[in-house]
PDB file of C-alpha atoms in Angstrom:
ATOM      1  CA  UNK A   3     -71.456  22.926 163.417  1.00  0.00           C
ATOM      2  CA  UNK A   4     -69.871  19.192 163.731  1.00  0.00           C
ATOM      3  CA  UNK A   5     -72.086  16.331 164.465  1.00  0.00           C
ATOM      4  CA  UNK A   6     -70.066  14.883 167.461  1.00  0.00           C
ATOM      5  CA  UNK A   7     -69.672  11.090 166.772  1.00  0.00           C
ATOM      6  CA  UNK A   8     -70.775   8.912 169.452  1.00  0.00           C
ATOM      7  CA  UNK A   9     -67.706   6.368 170.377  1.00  0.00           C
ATOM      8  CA  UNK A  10     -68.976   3.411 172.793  1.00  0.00           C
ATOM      9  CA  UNK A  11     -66.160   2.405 174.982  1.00  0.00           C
ATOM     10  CA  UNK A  12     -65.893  -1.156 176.694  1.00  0.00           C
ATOM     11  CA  UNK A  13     -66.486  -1.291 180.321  1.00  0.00           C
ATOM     12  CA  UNK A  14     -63.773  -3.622 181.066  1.00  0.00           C
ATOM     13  CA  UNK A  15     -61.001  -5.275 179.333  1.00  0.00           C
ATOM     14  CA  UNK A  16     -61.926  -8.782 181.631  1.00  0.00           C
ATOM     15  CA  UNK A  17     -65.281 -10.782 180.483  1.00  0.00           C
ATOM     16  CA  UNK A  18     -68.252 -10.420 182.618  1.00  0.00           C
ATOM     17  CA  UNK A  19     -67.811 -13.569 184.065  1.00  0.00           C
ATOM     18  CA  UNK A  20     -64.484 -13.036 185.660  1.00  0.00           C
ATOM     19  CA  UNK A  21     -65.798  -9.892 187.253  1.00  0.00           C
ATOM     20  CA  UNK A  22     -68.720 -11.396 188.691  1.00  0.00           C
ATOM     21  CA  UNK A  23     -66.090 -14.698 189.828  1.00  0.00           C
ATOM     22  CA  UNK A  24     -63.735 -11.829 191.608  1.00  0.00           C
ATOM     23  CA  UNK A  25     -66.437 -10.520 193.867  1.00  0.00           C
ATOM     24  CA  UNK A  26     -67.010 -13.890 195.161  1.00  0.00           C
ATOM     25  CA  UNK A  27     -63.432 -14.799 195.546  1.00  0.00           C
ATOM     26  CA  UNK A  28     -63.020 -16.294 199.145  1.00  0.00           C
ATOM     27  CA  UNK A  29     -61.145 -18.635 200.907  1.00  0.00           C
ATOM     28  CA  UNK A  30     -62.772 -20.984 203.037  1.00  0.00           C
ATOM     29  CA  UNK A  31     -60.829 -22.502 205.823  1.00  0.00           C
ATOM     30  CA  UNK A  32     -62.680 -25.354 207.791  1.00  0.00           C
ATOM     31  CA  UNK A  33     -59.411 -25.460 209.884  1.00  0.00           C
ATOM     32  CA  UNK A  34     -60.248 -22.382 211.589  1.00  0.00           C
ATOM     33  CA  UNK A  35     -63.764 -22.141 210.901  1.00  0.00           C
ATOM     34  CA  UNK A  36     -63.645 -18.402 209.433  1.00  0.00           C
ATOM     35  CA  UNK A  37     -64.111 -16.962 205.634  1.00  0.00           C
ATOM     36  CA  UNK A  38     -61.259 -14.856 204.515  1.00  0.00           C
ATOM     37  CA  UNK A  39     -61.999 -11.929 201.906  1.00  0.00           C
ATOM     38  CA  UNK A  40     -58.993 -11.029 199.815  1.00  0.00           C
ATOM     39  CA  UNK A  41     -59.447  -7.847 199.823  1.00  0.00           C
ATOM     40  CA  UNK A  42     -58.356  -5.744 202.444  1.00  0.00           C
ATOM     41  CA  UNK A  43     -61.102  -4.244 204.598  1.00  0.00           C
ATOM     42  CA  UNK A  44     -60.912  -0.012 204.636  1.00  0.00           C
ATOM     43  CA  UNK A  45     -61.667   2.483 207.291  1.00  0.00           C
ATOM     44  CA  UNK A  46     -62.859   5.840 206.617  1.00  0.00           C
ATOM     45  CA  UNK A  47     -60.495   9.029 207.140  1.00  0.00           C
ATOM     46  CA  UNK A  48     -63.226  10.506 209.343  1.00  0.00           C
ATOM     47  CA  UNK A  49     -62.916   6.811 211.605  1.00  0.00           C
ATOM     48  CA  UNK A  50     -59.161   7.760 211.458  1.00  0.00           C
ATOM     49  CA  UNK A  51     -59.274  10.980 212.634  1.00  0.00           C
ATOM     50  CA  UNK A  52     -61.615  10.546 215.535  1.00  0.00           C
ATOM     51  CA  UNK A  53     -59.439   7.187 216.828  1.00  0.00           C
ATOM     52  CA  UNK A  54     -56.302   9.574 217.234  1.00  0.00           C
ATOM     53  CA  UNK A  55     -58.501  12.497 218.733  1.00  0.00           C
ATOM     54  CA  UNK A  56     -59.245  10.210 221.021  1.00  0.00           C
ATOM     55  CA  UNK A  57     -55.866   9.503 222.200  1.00  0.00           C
ATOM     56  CA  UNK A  58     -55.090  13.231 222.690  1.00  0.00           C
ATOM     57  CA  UNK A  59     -52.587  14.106 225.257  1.00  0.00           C
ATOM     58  CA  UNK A  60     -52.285  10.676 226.256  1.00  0.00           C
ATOM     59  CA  UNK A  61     -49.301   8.104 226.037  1.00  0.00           C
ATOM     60  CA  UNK A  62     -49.139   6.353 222.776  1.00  0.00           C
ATOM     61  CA  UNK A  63     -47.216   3.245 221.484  1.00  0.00           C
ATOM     62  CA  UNK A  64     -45.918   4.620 217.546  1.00  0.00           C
ATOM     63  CA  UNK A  65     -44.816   2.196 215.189  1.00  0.00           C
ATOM     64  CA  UNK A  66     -43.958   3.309 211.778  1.00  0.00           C
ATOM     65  CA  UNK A  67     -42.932   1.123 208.629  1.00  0.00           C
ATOM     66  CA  UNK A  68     -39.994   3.502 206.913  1.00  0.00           C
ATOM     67  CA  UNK A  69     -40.469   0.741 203.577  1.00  0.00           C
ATOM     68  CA  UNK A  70     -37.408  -2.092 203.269  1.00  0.00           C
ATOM     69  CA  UNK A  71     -38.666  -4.242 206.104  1.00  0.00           C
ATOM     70  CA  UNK A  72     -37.374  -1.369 208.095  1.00  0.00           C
ATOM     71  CA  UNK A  73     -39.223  -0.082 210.884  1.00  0.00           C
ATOM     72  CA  UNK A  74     -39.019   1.971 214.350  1.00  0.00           C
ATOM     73  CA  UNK A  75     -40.860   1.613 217.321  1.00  0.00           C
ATOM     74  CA  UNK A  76     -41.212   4.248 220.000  1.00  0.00           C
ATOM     75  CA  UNK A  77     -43.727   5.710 223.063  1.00  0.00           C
ATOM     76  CA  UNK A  78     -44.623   8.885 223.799  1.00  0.00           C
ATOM     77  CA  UNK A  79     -47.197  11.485 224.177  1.00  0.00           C
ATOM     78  CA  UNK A  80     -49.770  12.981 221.333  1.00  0.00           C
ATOM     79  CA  UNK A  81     -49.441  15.862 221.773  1.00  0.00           C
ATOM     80  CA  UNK A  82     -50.973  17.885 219.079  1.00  0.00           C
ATOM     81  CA  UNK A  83     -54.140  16.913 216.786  1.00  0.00           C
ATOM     82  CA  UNK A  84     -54.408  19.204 213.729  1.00  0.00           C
ATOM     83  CA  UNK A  85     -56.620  19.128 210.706  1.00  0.00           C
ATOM     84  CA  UNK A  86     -54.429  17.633 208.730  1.00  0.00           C
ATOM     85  CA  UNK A  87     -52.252  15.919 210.814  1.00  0.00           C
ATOM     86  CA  UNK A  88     -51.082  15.072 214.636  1.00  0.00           C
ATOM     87  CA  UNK A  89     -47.949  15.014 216.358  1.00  0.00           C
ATOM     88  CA  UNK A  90     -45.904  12.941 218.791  1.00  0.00           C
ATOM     89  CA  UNK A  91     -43.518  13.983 221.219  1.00  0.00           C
ATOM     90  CA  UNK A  92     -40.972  10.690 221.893  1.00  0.00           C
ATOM     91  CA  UNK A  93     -40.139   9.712 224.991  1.00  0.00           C
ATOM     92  CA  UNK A  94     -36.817   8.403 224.191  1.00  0.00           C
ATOM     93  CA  UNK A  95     -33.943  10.801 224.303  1.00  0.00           C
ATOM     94  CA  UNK A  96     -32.476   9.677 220.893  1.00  0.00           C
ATOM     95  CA  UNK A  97     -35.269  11.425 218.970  1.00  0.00           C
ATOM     96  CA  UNK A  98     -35.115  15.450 219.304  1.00  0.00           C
ATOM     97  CA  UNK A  99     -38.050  17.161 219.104  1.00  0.00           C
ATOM     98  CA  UNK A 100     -41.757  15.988 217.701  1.00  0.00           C
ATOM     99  CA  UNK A 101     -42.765  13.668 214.963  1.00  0.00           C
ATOM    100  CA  UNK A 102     -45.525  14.701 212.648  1.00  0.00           C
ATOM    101  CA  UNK A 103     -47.674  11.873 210.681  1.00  0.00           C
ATOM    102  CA  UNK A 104     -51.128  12.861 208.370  1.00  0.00           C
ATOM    103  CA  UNK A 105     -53.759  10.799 208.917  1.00  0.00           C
ATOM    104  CA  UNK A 106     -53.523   8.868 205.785  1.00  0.00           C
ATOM    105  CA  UNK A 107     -50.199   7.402 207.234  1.00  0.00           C
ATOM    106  CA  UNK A 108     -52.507   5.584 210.008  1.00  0.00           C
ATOM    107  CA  UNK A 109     -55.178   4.811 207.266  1.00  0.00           C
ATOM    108  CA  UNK A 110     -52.844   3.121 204.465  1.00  0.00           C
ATOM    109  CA  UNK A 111     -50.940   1.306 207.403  1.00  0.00           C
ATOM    110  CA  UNK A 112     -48.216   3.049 207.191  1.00  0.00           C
ATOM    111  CA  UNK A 113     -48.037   4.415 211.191  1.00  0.00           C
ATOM    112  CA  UNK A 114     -49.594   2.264 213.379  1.00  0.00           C
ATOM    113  CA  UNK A 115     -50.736   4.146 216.948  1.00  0.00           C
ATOM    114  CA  UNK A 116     -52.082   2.188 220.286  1.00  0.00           C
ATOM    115  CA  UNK A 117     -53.257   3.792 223.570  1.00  0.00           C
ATOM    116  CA  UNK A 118     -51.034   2.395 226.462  1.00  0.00           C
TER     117      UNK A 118
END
């Protein structure tokens, strides 16, 4: 049997210091009086899910970012709240049938869903 060699890997390929600088990173604004984190604050997919069961059956403003500073903008009903996803029945007659978006859509920004 082979004695297994041991190989110690680095943690990081930045010094210690810089890690511990990037955690603090902030900017301070006295203009405004408030403390700005860079990095972007993250709900949970269970926070997701429960926000959109919460709209069920009820009229919802839909707007979804299709990438290319293009985006579209609609109302209508959600009408259908599935494990893995939910669906939207536009009001406008241009779009034919239902729209279906996964909850990581609404939790990467992606499709962006208010009660009206």
């Amino acid at each position: 049997m082979r004695a297994v060699k041991k190989i110690e890997l680095p943690v990081s390929r930045f010094p210690l210091s810089f890690l511990e600088n990037f955690r603090k990173i902030s900017i301070n604004s006295k203009k405004y009086a408030h403390t700005f984190s860079m990095i972007k604050p993250t709900k949970k997919i269970s926070d997701v899910k429960q926000m959109v069961k919460s709209c069920a059956s009820s009229r919802v403003a839909v707007r979804v970012n299709l990438g290319r500073n293009k985006s579209v903008s609609y109302q209508g009903v959600l009408s259908g709240v599935y494990p893995a996803l939910f669906t939207v029945k536009p009001d406008d007659k241009d779009f034919l049938g239902k729209t279906a978006y996964s909850y990581s859509d609404v939790l990467c920004g992606n499709v962006k869903i208010k009660r009206l």
